[in-house]
């Protein structure tokens, strides 16, 4: 389920459940029906009429804000949630939904105070913790996100999104075993869930447990054979496993280099040079000396 649709379903289950009686209530109910049919422009029109009939009812602003958000008009949605808070400062839903709208605009720091206020006003609301977990993931506050999604899972054990996001936070903390456990829960709940088979396979890859990664990628490809990204992931881990299991290369003993003998061209050349030098020196020393004359009478 897309995030916008998911948020809308939450609001339908809370703020939109009991429209007030009278003209405003009729427009409110009609707006809810239009929104459920994804006719968001028509829903905005009905909620606007409800606001005009009863501008002091925060639900009109909250409902219209939700319709704006579902049609991707996020600044308008944020303004309506802010107006609902102005009209009813203790309206937990308005704080929560304004915080979620901030998250959808990647304004994670701005979202946190709204979730804190929503939790303060209604500590047992799992959705406020869940949305705060999204903001904490956006801020890389992995430990806090794990704690919030754990609270949600304790209250709503079948909330698949909270398992998924807690697994992602644990992966970033390198708590791979915890991430594997959450992905396994999701796969057990839905064996045809190719997405979480791939995510668990990626986690096994990070653990260098290539055999299990291969098994998960192959199972995912049976469900979605045209998923080229998963094909590439499978090829990668297969190559990594092959490299891991390859035998070490044989050791090569270097061939010793034979030592050169004494009679080499270099040595012969050096010897000749030495002899020449000696001859020159001797010649120089004996130059100019009178040759001795024999006195022997012949």
PDB file of C-alpha atoms in Angstrom, residues 109-230:
ATOM      1  CA  UNK A 109      13.031  17.442  12.351  1.00  0.00           C
ATOM      2  CA  UNK A 110       9.814  19.443  12.133  1.00  0.00           C
ATOM      3  CA  UNK A 111       7.730  16.277  12.418  1.00  0.00           C
ATOM      4  CA  UNK A 112       9.163  15.015  15.713  1.00  0.00           C
ATOM      5  CA  UNK A 113       7.597  17.666  18.029  1.00  0.00           C
ATOM      6  CA  UNK A 114       4.151  16.922  16.561  1.00  0.00           C
ATOM      7  CA  UNK A 115       4.536  13.219  17.252  1.00  0.00           C
ATOM      8  CA  UNK A 116       5.768  13.949  20.763  1.00  0.00           C
ATOM      9  CA  UNK A 117       2.665  16.063  21.392  1.00  0.00           C
ATOM     10  CA  UNK A 118       0.372  13.424  19.910  1.00  0.00           C
ATOM     11  CA  UNK A 119       1.904  10.739  22.166  1.00  0.00           C
ATOM     12  CA  UNK A 120       1.596  13.054  25.158  1.00  0.00           C
ATOM     13  CA  UNK A 121      -2.100  13.532  24.439  1.00  0.00           C
ATOM     14  CA  UNK A 122      -2.746   9.855  23.674  1.00  0.00           C
ATOM     15  CA  UNK A 123       0.073   7.568  24.860  1.00  0.00           C
ATOM     16  CA  UNK A 124      -1.640   4.392  23.663  1.00  0.00           C
ATOM     17  CA  UNK A 125      -1.953   5.451  20.008  1.00  0.00           C
ATOM     18  CA  UNK A 126       0.313   3.086  18.022  1.00  0.00           C
ATOM     19  CA  UNK A 127       0.118   5.229  14.896  1.00  0.00           C
ATOM     20  CA  UNK A 128       1.918   8.145  16.548  1.00  0.00           C
ATOM     21  CA  UNK A 129       4.801   5.826  17.476  1.00  0.00           C
ATOM     22  CA  UNK A 130       4.806   4.352  13.990  1.00  0.00           C
ATOM     23  CA  UNK A 131       4.929   7.733  12.256  1.00  0.00           C
ATOM     24  CA  UNK A 132       7.640   8.887  14.651  1.00  0.00           C
ATOM     25  CA  UNK A 133       9.586   5.793  13.637  1.00  0.00           C
ATOM     26  CA  UNK A 134       9.416   6.951  10.010  1.00  0.00           C
ATOM     27  CA  UNK A 135      10.815  10.347  11.011  1.00  0.00           C
ATOM     28  CA  UNK A 136      13.597   8.703  13.020  1.00  0.00           C
ATOM     29  CA  UNK A 137      14.564   6.586  10.027  1.00  0.00           C
ATOM     30  CA  UNK A 138      14.681   9.762   7.950  1.00  0.00           C
ATOM     31  CA  UNK A 139      17.110  11.186  10.519  1.00  0.00           C
ATOM     32  CA  UNK A 140      19.182   7.955  10.681  1.00  0.00           C
ATOM     33  CA  UNK A 141      18.199   7.537  14.328  1.00  0.00           C
ATOM     34  CA  UNK A 142      18.161   3.783  13.946  1.00  0.00           C
ATOM     35  CA  UNK A 143      18.059   2.814  17.644  1.00  0.00           C
ATOM     36  CA  UNK A 144      15.075   5.064  18.313  1.00  0.00           C
ATOM     37  CA  UNK A 145      13.282   3.769  15.237  1.00  0.00           C
ATOM     38  CA  UNK A 146      13.765   0.157  16.371  1.00  0.00           C
ATOM     39  CA  UNK A 147      12.297   1.054  19.781  1.00  0.00           C
ATOM     40  CA  UNK A 148       9.231   2.772  18.265  1.00  0.00           C
ATOM     41  CA  UNK A 149       8.456   0.015  15.775  1.00  0.00           C
ATOM     42  CA  UNK A 150       8.858  -2.534  18.555  1.00  0.00           C
ATOM     43  CA  UNK A 151       6.176  -0.705  20.554  1.00  0.00           C
ATOM     44  CA  UNK A 152       3.891  -0.745  17.524  1.00  0.00           C
ATOM     45  CA  UNK A 153       4.436  -4.467  16.961  1.00  0.00           C
ATOM     46  CA  UNK A 154       3.637  -5.167  20.605  1.00  0.00           C
ATOM     47  CA  UNK A 155       0.306  -3.383  20.151  1.00  0.00           C
ATOM     48  CA  UNK A 156      -0.324  -4.584  16.578  1.00  0.00           C
ATOM     49  CA  UNK A 157       1.483  -7.895  15.965  1.00  0.00           C
ATOM     50  CA  UNK A 158       0.168  -8.129  12.394  1.00  0.00           C
ATOM     51  CA  UNK A 159       1.491  -4.740  11.258  1.00  0.00           C
ATOM     52  CA  UNK A 160       3.698  -5.777   8.326  1.00  0.00           C
ATOM     53  CA  UNK A 161       5.057  -2.266   7.735  1.00  0.00           C
ATOM     54  CA  UNK A 162       6.463  -2.045  11.242  1.00  0.00           C
ATOM     55  CA  UNK A 163       8.289  -5.370  10.833  1.00  0.00           C
ATOM     56  CA  UNK A 164       9.702  -4.150   7.533  1.00  0.00           C
ATOM     57  CA  UNK A 165      10.877  -0.787   8.886  1.00  0.00           C
ATOM     58  CA  UNK A 166      12.300  -2.332  12.057  1.00  0.00           C
ATOM     59  CA  UNK A 167      14.243  -4.788   9.906  1.00  0.00           C
ATOM     60  CA  UNK A 168      15.607  -1.903   7.833  1.00  0.00           C
ATOM     61  CA  UNK A 169      16.697  -0.018  10.944  1.00  0.00           C
ATOM     62  CA  UNK A 170      18.378  -3.140  12.334  1.00  0.00           C
ATOM     63  CA  UNK A 171      20.200  -3.690   9.042  1.00  0.00           C
ATOM     64  CA  UNK A 172      21.646  -0.209   9.298  1.00  0.00           C
ATOM     65  CA  UNK A 173      22.748  -1.017  12.844  1.00  0.00           C
ATOM     66  CA  UNK A 174      24.345  -4.211  11.471  1.00  0.00           C
ATOM     67  CA  UNK A 175      21.992  -6.208  13.712  1.00  0.00           C
ATOM     68  CA  UNK A 176      21.601  -8.659  10.870  1.00  0.00           C
ATOM     69  CA  UNK A 177      20.136 -11.527  12.881  1.00  0.00           C
ATOM     70  CA  UNK A 178      17.334  -9.277  14.135  1.00  0.00           C
ATOM     71  CA  UNK A 179      16.636  -8.075  10.599  1.00  0.00           C
ATOM     72  CA  UNK A 180      16.561 -11.652   9.311  1.00  0.00           C
ATOM     73  CA  UNK A 181      14.074 -12.564  12.032  1.00  0.00           C
ATOM     74  CA  UNK A 182      11.669  -9.773  11.011  1.00  0.00           C
ATOM     75  CA  UNK A 183      11.907 -10.568   7.302  1.00  0.00           C
ATOM     76  CA  UNK A 184      11.293 -14.224   8.114  1.00  0.00           C
ATOM     77  CA  UNK A 185       8.110 -13.323  10.004  1.00  0.00           C
ATOM     78  CA  UNK A 186       6.858 -11.415   6.959  1.00  0.00           C
ATOM     79  CA  UNK A 187       7.711 -14.279   4.591  1.00  0.00           C
ATOM     80  CA  UNK A 188       5.989 -16.784   6.847  1.00  0.00           C
ATOM     81  CA  UNK A 189       2.875 -14.602   6.868  1.00  0.00           C
ATOM     82  CA  UNK A 190       3.007 -14.332   3.069  1.00  0.00           C
ATOM     83  CA  UNK A 191       5.137 -17.005   1.333  1.00  0.00           C
ATOM     84  CA  UNK A 192       4.505 -15.314  -2.034  1.00  0.00           C
ATOM     85  CA  UNK A 193       6.147 -12.106  -0.835  1.00  0.00           C
ATOM     86  CA  UNK A 194       8.991 -11.666  -3.339  1.00  0.00           C
ATOM     87  CA  UNK A 195       9.919  -8.240  -1.949  1.00  0.00           C
ATOM     88  CA  UNK A 196      10.888  -9.544   1.474  1.00  0.00           C
ATOM     89  CA  UNK A 197      12.629 -12.594   0.041  1.00  0.00           C
ATOM     90  CA  UNK A 198      14.869 -10.134  -1.812  1.00  0.00           C
ATOM     91  CA  UNK A 199      15.383  -8.020   1.312  1.00  0.00           C
ATOM     92  CA  UNK A 200      16.279 -11.059   3.372  1.00  0.00           C
ATOM     93  CA  UNK A 201      18.610 -12.187   0.595  1.00  0.00           C
ATOM     94  CA  UNK A 202      20.314  -8.790   0.663  1.00  0.00           C
ATOM     95  CA  UNK A 203      20.756  -9.127   4.416  1.00  0.00           C
ATOM     96  CA  UNK A 204      22.315 -12.573   4.002  1.00  0.00           C
ATOM     97  CA  UNK A 205      24.623 -11.046   1.393  1.00  0.00           C
ATOM     98  CA  UNK A 206      25.745  -8.420   3.894  1.00  0.00           C
ATOM     99  CA  UNK A 207      26.483 -11.279   6.300  1.00  0.00           C
ATOM    100  CA  UNK A 208      28.450 -13.066   3.526  1.00  0.00           C
ATOM    101  CA  UNK A 209      26.102 -16.018   3.913  1.00  0.00           C
ATOM    102  CA  UNK A 210      25.964 -16.482   0.163  1.00  0.00           C
ATOM    103  CA  UNK A 211      24.267 -19.889   0.097  1.00  0.00           C
ATOM    104  CA  UNK A 212      21.179 -18.554   1.906  1.00  0.00           C
ATOM    105  CA  UNK A 213      21.201 -15.384  -0.183  1.00  0.00           C
ATOM    106  CA  UNK A 214      21.167 -17.487  -3.360  1.00  0.00           C
ATOM    107  CA  UNK A 215      18.220 -19.525  -2.063  1.00  0.00           C
ATOM    108  CA  UNK A 216      16.202 -16.373  -1.312  1.00  0.00           C
ATOM    109  CA  UNK A 217      16.965 -14.735  -4.656  1.00  0.00           C
ATOM    110  CA  UNK A 218      16.056 -17.914  -6.531  1.00  0.00           C
ATOM    111  CA  UNK A 219      12.764 -18.162  -4.608  1.00  0.00           C
ATOM    112  CA  UNK A 220      12.005 -14.508  -5.393  1.00  0.00           C
ATOM    113  CA  UNK A 221      12.710 -15.043  -9.104  1.00  0.00           C
ATOM    114  CA  UNK A 222      10.272 -17.935  -9.192  1.00  0.00           C
ATOM    115  CA  UNK A 223       7.618 -15.449  -8.083  1.00  0.00           C
ATOM    116  CA  UNK A 224       8.881 -12.568 -10.255  1.00  0.00           C
ATOM    117  CA  UNK A 225      11.057 -13.998 -13.035  1.00  0.00           C
ATOM    118  CA  UNK A 226      11.312 -10.655 -14.858  1.00  0.00           C
ATOM    119  CA  UNK A 227      12.923  -8.824 -11.905  1.00  0.00           C
ATOM    120  CA  UNK A 228      16.253  -7.896 -13.515  1.00  0.00           C
ATOM    121  CA  UNK A 229      17.617  -6.327 -10.338  1.00  0.00           C
ATOM    122  CA  UNK A 230      17.220  -9.623  -8.507  1.00  0.00           C
TER     123      UNK A 230
END
